[in-house]
PDB file of C-alpha atoms in Angstrom:
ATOM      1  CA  UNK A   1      99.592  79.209 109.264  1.00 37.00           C
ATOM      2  CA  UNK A   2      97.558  80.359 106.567  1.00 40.00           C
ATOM      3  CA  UNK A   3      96.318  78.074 103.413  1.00 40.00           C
ATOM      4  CA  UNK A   4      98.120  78.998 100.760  1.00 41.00           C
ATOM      5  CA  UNK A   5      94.268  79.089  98.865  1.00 56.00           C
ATOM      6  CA  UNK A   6      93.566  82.292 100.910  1.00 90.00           C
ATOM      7  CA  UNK A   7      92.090  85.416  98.680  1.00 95.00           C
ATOM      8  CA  UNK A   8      94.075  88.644  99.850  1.00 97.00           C
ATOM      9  CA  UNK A   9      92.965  92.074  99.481  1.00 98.00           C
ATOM     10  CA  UNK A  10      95.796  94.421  98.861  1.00 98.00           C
ATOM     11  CA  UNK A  11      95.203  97.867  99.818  1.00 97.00           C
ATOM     12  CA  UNK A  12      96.964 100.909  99.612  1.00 97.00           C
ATOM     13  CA  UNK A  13      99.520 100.850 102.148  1.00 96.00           C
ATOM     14  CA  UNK A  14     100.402  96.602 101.712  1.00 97.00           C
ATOM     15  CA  UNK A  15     100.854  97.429  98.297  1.00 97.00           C
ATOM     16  CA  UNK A  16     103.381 100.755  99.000  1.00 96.00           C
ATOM     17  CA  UNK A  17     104.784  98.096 101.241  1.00 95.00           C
ATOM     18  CA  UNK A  18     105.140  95.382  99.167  1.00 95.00           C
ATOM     19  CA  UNK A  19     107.085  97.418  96.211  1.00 95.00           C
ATOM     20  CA  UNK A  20     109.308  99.920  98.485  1.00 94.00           C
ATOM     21  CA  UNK A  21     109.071  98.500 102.498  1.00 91.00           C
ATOM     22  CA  UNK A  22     111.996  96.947 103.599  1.00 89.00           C
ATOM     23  CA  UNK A  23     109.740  93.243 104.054  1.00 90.00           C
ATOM     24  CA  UNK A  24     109.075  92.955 100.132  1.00 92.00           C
ATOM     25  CA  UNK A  25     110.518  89.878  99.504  1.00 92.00           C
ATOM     26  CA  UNK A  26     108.252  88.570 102.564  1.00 93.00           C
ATOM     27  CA  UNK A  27     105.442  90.015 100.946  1.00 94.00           C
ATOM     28  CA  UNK A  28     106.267  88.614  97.943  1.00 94.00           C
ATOM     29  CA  UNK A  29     106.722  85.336  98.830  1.00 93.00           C
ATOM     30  CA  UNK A  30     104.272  84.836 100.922  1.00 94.00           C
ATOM     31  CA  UNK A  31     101.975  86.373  98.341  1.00 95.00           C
ATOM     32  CA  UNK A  32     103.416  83.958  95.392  1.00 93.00           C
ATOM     33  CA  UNK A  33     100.377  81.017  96.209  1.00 92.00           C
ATOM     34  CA  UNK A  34      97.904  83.630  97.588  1.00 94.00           C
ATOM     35  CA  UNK A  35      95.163  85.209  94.759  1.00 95.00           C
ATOM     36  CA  UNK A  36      95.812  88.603  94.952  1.00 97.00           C
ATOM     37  CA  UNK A  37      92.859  91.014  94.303  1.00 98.00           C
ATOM     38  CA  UNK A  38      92.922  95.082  94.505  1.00 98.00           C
ATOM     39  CA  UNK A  39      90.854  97.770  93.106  1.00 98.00           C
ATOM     40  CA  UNK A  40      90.796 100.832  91.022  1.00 97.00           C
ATOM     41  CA  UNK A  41      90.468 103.567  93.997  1.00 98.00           C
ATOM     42  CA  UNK A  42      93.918 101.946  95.963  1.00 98.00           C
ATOM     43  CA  UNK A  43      95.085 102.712  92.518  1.00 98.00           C
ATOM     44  CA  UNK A  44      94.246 106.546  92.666  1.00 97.00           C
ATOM     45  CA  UNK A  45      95.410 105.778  96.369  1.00 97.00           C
ATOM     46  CA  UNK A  46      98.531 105.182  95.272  1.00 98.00           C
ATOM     47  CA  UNK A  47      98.870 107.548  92.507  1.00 97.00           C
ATOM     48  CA  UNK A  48      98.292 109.997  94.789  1.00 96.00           C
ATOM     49  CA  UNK A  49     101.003 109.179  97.084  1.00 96.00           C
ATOM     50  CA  UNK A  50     103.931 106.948  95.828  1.00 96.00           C
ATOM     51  CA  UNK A  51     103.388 108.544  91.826  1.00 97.00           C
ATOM     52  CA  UNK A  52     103.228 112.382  92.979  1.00 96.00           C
ATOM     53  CA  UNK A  53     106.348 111.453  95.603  1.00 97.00           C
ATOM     54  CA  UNK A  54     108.341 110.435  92.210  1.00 97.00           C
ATOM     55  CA  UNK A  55     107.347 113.044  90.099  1.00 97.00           C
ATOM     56  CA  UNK A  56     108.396 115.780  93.710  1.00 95.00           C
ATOM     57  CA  UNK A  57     111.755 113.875  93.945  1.00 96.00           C
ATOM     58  CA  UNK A  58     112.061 113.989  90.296  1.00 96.00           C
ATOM     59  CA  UNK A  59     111.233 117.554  90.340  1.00 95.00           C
ATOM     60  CA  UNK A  60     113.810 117.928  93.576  1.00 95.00           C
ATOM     61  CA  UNK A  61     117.068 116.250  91.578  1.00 95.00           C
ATOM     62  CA  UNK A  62     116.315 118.598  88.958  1.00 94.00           C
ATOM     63  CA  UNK A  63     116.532 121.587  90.750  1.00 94.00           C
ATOM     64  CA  UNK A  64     119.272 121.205  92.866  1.00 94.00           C
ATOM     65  CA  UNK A  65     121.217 118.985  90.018  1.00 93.00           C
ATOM     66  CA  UNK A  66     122.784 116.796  92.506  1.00 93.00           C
ATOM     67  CA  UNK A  67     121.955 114.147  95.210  1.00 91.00           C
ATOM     68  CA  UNK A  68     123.323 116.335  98.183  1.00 93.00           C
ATOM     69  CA  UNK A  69     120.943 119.406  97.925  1.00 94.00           C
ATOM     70  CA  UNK A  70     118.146 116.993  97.268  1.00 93.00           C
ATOM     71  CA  UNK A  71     119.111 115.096 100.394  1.00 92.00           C
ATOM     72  CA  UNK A  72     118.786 118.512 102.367  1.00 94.00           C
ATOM     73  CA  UNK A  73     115.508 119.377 100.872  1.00 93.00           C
ATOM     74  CA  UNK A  74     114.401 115.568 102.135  1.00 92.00           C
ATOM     75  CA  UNK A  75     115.278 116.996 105.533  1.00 93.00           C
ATOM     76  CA  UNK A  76     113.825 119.659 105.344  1.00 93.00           C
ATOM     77  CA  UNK A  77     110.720 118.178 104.091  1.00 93.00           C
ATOM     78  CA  UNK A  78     110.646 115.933 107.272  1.00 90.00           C
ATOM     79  CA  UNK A  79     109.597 118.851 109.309  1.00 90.00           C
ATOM     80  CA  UNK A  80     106.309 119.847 107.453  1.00 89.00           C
ATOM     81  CA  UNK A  81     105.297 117.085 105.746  1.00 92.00           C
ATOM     82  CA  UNK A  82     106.628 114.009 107.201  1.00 92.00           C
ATOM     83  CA  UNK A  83     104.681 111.128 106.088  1.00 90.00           C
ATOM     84  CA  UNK A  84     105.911 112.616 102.447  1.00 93.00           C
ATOM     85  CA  UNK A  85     109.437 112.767 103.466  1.00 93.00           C
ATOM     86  CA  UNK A  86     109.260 109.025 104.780  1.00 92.00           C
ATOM     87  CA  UNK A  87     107.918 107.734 101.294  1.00 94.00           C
ATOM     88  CA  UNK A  88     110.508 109.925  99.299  1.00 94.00           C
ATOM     89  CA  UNK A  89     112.935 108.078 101.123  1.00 92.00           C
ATOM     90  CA  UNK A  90     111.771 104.611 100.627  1.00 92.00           C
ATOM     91  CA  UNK A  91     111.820 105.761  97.113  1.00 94.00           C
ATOM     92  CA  UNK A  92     115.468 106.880  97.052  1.00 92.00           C
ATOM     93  CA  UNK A  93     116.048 103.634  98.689  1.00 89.00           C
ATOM     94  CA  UNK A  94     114.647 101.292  96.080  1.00 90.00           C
ATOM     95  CA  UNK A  95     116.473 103.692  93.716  1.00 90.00           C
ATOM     96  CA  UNK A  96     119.936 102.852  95.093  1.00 85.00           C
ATOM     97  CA  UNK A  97     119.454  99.338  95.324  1.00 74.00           C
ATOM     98  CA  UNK A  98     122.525  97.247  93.955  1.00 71.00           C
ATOM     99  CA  UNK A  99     124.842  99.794  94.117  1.00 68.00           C
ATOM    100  CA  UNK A 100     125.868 102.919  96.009  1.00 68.00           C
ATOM    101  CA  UNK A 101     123.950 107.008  95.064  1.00 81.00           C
ATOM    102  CA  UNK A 102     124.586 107.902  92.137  1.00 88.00           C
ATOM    103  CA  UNK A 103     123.254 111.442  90.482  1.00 91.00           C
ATOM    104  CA  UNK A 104     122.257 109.969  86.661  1.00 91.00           C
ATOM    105  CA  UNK A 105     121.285 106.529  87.692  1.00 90.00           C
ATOM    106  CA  UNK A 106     118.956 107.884  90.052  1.00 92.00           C
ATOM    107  CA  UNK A 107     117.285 110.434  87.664  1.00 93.00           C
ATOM    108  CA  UNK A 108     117.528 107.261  84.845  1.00 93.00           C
ATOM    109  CA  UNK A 109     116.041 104.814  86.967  1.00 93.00           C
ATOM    110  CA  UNK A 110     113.395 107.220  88.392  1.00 95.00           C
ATOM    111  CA  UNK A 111     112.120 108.415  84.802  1.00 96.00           C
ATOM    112  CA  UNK A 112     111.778 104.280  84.190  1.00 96.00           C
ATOM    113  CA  UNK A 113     109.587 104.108  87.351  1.00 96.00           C
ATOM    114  CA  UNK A 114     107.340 107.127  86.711  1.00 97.00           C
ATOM    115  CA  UNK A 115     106.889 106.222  83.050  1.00 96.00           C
ATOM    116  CA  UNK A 116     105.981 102.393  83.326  1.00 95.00           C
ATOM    117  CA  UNK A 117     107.674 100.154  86.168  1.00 96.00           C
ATOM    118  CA  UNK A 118     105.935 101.689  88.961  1.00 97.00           C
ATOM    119  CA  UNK A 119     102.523 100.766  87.634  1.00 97.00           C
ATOM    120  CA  UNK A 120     103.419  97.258  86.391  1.00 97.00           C
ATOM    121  CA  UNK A 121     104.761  96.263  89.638  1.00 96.00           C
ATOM    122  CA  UNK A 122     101.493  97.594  91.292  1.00 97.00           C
ATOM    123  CA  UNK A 123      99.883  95.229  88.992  1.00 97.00           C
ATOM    124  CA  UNK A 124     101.769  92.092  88.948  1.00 95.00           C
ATOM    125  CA  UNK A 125      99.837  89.155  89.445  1.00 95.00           C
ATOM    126  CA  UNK A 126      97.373  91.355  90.864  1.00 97.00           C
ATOM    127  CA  UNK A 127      94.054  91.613  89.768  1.00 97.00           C
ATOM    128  CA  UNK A 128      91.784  94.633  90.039  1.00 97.00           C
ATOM    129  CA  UNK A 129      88.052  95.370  90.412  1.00 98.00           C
ATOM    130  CA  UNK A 130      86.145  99.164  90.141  1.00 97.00           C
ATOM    131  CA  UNK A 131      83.529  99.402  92.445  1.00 97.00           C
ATOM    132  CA  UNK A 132      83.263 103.326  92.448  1.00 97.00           C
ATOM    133  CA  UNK A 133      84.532 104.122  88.543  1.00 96.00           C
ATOM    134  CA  UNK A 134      87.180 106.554  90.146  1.00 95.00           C
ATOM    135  CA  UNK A 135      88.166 108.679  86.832  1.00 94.00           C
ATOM    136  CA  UNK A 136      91.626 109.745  88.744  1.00 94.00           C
ATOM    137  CA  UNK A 137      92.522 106.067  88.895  1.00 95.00           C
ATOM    138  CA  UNK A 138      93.274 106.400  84.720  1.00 95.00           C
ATOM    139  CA  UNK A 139      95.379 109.772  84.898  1.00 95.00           C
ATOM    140  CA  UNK A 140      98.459 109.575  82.775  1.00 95.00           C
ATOM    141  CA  UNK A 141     101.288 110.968  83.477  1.00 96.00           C
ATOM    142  CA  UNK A 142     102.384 114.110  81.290  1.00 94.00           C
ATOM    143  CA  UNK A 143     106.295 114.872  80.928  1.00 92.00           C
ATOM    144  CA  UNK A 144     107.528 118.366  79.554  1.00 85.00           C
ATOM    145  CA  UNK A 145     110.280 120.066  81.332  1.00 81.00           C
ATOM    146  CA  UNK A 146     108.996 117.776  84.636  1.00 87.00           C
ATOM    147  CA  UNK A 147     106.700 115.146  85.047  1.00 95.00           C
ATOM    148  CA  UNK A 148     102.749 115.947  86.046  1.00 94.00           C
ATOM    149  CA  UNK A 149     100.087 113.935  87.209  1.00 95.00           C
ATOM    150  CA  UNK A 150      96.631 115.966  87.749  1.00 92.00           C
ATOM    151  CA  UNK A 151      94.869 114.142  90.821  1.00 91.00           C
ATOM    152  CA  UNK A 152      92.622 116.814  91.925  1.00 90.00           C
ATOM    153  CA  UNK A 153      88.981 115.350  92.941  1.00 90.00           C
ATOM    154  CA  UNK A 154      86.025 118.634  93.291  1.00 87.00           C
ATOM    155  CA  UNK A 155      82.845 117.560  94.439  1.00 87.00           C
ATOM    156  CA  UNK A 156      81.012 120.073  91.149  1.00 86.00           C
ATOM    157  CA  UNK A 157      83.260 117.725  88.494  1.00 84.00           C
ATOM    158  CA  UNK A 158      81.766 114.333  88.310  1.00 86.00           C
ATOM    159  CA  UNK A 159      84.887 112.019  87.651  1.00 87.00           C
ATOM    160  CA  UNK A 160      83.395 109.152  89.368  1.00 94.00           C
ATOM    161  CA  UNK A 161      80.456 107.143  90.547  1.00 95.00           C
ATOM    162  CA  UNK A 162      81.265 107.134  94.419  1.00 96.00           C
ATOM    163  CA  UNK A 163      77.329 108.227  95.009  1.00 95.00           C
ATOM    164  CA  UNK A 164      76.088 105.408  93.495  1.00 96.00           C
ATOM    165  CA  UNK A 165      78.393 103.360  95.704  1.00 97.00           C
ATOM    166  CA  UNK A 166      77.370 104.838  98.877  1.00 97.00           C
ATOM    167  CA  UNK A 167      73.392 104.498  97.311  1.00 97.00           C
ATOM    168  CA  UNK A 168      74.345 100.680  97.014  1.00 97.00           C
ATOM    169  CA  UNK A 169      76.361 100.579 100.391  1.00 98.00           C
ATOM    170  CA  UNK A 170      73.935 102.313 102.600  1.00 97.00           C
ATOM    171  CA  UNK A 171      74.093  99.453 105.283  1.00 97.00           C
ATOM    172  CA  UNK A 172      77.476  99.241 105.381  1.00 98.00           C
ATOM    173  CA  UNK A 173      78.325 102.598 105.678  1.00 98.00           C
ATOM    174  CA  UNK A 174      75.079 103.233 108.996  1.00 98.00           C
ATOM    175  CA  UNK A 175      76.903 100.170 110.598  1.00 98.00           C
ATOM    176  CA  UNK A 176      80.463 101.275 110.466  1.00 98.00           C
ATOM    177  CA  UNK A 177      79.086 104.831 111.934  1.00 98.00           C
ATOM    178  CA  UNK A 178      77.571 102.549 114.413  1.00 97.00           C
ATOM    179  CA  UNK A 179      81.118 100.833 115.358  1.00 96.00           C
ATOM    180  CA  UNK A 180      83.576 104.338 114.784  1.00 97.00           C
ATOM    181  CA  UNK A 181      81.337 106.571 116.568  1.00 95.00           C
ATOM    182  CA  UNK A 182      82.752 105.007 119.623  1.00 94.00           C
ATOM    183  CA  UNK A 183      86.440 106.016 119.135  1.00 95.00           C
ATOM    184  CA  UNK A 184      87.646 109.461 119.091  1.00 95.00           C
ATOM    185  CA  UNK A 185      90.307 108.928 116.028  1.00 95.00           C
ATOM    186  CA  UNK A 186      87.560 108.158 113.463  1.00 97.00           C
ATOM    187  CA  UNK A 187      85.964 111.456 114.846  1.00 97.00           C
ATOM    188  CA  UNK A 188      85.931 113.699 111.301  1.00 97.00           C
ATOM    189  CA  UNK A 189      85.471 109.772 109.663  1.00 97.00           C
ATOM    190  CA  UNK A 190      81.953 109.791 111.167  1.00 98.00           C
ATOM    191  CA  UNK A 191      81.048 113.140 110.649  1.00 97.00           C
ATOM    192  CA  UNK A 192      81.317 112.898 106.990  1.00 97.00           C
ATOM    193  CA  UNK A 193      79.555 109.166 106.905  1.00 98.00           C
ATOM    194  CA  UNK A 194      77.027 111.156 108.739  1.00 98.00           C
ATOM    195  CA  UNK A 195      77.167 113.750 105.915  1.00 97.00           C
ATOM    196  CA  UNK A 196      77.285 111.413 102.947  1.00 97.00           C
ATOM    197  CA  UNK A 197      73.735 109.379 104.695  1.00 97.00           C
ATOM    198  CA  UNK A 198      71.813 112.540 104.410  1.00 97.00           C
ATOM    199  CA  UNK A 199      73.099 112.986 100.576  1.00 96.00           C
ATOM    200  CA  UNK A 200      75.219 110.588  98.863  1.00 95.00           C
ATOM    201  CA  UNK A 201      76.708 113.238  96.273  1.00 93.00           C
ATOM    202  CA  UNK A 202      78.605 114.676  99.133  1.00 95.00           C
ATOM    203  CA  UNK A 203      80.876 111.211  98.837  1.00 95.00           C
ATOM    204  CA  UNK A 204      82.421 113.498  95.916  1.00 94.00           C
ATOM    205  CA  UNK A 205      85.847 115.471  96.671  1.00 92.00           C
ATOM    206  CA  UNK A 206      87.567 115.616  99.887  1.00 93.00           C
ATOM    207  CA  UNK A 207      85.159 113.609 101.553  1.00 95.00           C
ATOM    208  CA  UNK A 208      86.004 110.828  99.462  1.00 95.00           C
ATOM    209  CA  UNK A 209      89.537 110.956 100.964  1.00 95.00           C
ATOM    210  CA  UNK A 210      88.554 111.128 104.437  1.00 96.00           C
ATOM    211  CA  UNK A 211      86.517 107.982 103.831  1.00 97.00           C
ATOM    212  CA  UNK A 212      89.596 105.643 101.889  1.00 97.00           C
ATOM    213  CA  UNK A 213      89.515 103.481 104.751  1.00 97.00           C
ATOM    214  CA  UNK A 214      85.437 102.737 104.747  1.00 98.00           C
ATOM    215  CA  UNK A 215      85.565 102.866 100.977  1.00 98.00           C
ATOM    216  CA  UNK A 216      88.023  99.794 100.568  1.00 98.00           C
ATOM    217  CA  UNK A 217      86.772  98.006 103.145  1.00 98.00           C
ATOM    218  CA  UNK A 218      83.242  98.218 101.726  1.00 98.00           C
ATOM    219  CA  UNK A 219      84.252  97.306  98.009  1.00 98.00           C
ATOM    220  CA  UNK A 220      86.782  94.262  98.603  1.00 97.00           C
ATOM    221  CA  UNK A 221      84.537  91.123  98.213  1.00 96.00           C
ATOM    222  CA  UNK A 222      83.165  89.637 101.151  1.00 94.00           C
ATOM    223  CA  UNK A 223      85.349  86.271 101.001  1.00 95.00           C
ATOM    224  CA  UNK A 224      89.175  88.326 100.472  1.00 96.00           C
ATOM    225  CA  UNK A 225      90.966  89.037 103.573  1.00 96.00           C
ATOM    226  CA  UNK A 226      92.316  92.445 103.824  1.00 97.00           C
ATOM    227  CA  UNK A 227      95.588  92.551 103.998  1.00 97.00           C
ATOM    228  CA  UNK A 228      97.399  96.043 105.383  1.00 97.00           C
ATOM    229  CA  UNK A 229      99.777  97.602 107.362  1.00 95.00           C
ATOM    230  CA  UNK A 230      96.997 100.118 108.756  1.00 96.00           C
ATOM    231  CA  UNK A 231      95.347  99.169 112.922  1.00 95.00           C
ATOM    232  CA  UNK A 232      92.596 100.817 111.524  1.00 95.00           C
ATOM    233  CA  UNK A 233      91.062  98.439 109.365  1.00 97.00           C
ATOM    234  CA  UNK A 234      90.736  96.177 112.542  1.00 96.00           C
ATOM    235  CA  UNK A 235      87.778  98.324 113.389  1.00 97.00           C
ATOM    236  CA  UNK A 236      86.371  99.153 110.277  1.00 97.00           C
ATOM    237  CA  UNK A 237      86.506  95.312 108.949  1.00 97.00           C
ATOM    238  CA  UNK A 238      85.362  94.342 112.819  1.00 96.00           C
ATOM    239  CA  UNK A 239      82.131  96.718 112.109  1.00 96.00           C
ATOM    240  CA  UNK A 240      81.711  94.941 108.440  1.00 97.00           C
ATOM    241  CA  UNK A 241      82.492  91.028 110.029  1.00 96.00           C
ATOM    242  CA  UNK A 242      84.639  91.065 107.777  1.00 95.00           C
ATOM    243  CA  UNK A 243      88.606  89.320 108.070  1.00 95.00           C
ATOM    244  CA  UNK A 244      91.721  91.495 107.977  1.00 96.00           C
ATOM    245  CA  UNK A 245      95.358  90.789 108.091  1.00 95.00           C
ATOM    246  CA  UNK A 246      98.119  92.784 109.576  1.00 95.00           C
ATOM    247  CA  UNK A 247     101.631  92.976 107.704  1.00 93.00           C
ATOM    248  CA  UNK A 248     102.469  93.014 111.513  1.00 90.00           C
ATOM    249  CA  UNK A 249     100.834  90.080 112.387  1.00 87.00           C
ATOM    250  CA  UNK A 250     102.446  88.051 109.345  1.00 79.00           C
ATOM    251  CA  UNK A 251     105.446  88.570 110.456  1.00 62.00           C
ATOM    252  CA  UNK A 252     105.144  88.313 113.774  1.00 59.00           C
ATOM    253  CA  UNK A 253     104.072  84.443 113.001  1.00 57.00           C
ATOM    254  CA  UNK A 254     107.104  83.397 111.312  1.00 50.00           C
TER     255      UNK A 254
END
């Protein structure tokens, strides 16, 4: 059993998890005598996935103007961009929680979470640290006829100060090339570590995406545990002797 002094990292997926997974009151709990501790780029993280899915359903209800047309465009969805599809729906099913679908409680309680609840309940009790200044991390949302959120990250429009972290990090990031090189899924992973070596400014853009994984396991303080939902951080914390805990593993315990 853990101590309940443990320091837990919460990345991006544990903290999807934790606000829309069906194990949230697990989290919770077991989080409640735990210190907490994320950081600025899971918060772009998750802007970029569980904000943009709000504003697309959002966007969805108010196009088809009911809950049965947006239900078959969440179908649809499924078949070309799945992993979207599956956090839409965790969405919808935080949205109907207490009672059953409804069209105008959905749409009120979904304006509520894009404009403020989504982001407090990232931060509750949580606290955060910016290693690499991420400038996406502190876009607003705009609303005029829909809701916007402009996430885009080009490697000529400096928005952040991810060289300076790989400068900083050059160690860490030639000994998890070391460990990844090894295993065919971290493949494109290594090839832009490899990239980013030769010139850090390359970290800027897409390859800052491909890299999420190296990135937060890099920045979280040597003495949290990382806590995910993600295998992969077994290998990239394993190349950093670093701790890591699975949501799996958690659970699998009690």
């Amino acid at each position: 059993m853990l101590m309940s002094t443990d320091k837990l990292f919460l990345e991006t997926t544990i903290q999807i998890e934790r606000i829309f997974g069906r194990k949230k009151e697990e989290i919770v709990k077991f989080l409640s005598d735990k210190e907490p501790l994320s950081s600025n780029y899971v918060l772009m993280e998750f802007k970029r996935t569980m904000l943009k899915d709000c504003i697309a359903l959002y966007s969805f209800l108010k196009e088809e103007k009911d809950l049965e047309g947006t239900l078959m465009r969440l179908s649809e969805l499924r078949v070309y961009e799945h992993r979207t599809a599956v956090r839409i729906s965790k969405i919808l099913s935080k949205l109907s929680e207490n009672n059953t679908l409804e069209y105008e409680k959905v749409l009120i309680k979904l304006e509520d979470l894009i404009e403020s609840e989504l982001l407090e309940e990232f931060f509750y009790r949580v606290k955060v640290i910016d290693e690499t200044k991420c400038g996406l991390a502190n876009e607003e949302v705009h609303k005029n006829e829909t809701y916007s959120l402009n996430l885009r990250c080009r490697r000529d429009e400096k928005n952040c100060e991810i060289e300076g972290f790989v400068a900083r990090n050059r160690g860490k990031f030639r000994k998890l090339l070391n460990e990844l090189q090894t295993y065919k899924e971290f493949e494109d992973v290594c090839s832009v570590i490899k990239e980013i070596l030769e010139d850090c400014e390359k970290a800027r853009g897409r390859n800052c995406k491909t890299l999420g994984d190296c990135i937060i396991s890099i920045e979280a303080p040597k003495n949290y545990k990382i806590f995910t939902t993600d295998h992969h951080y077994e290998k990239t914390c394993n190349a950093l002797d670093r701790d890591v805990l699975l949501l799996q593993d958690l659970t699998t315990r009690h």
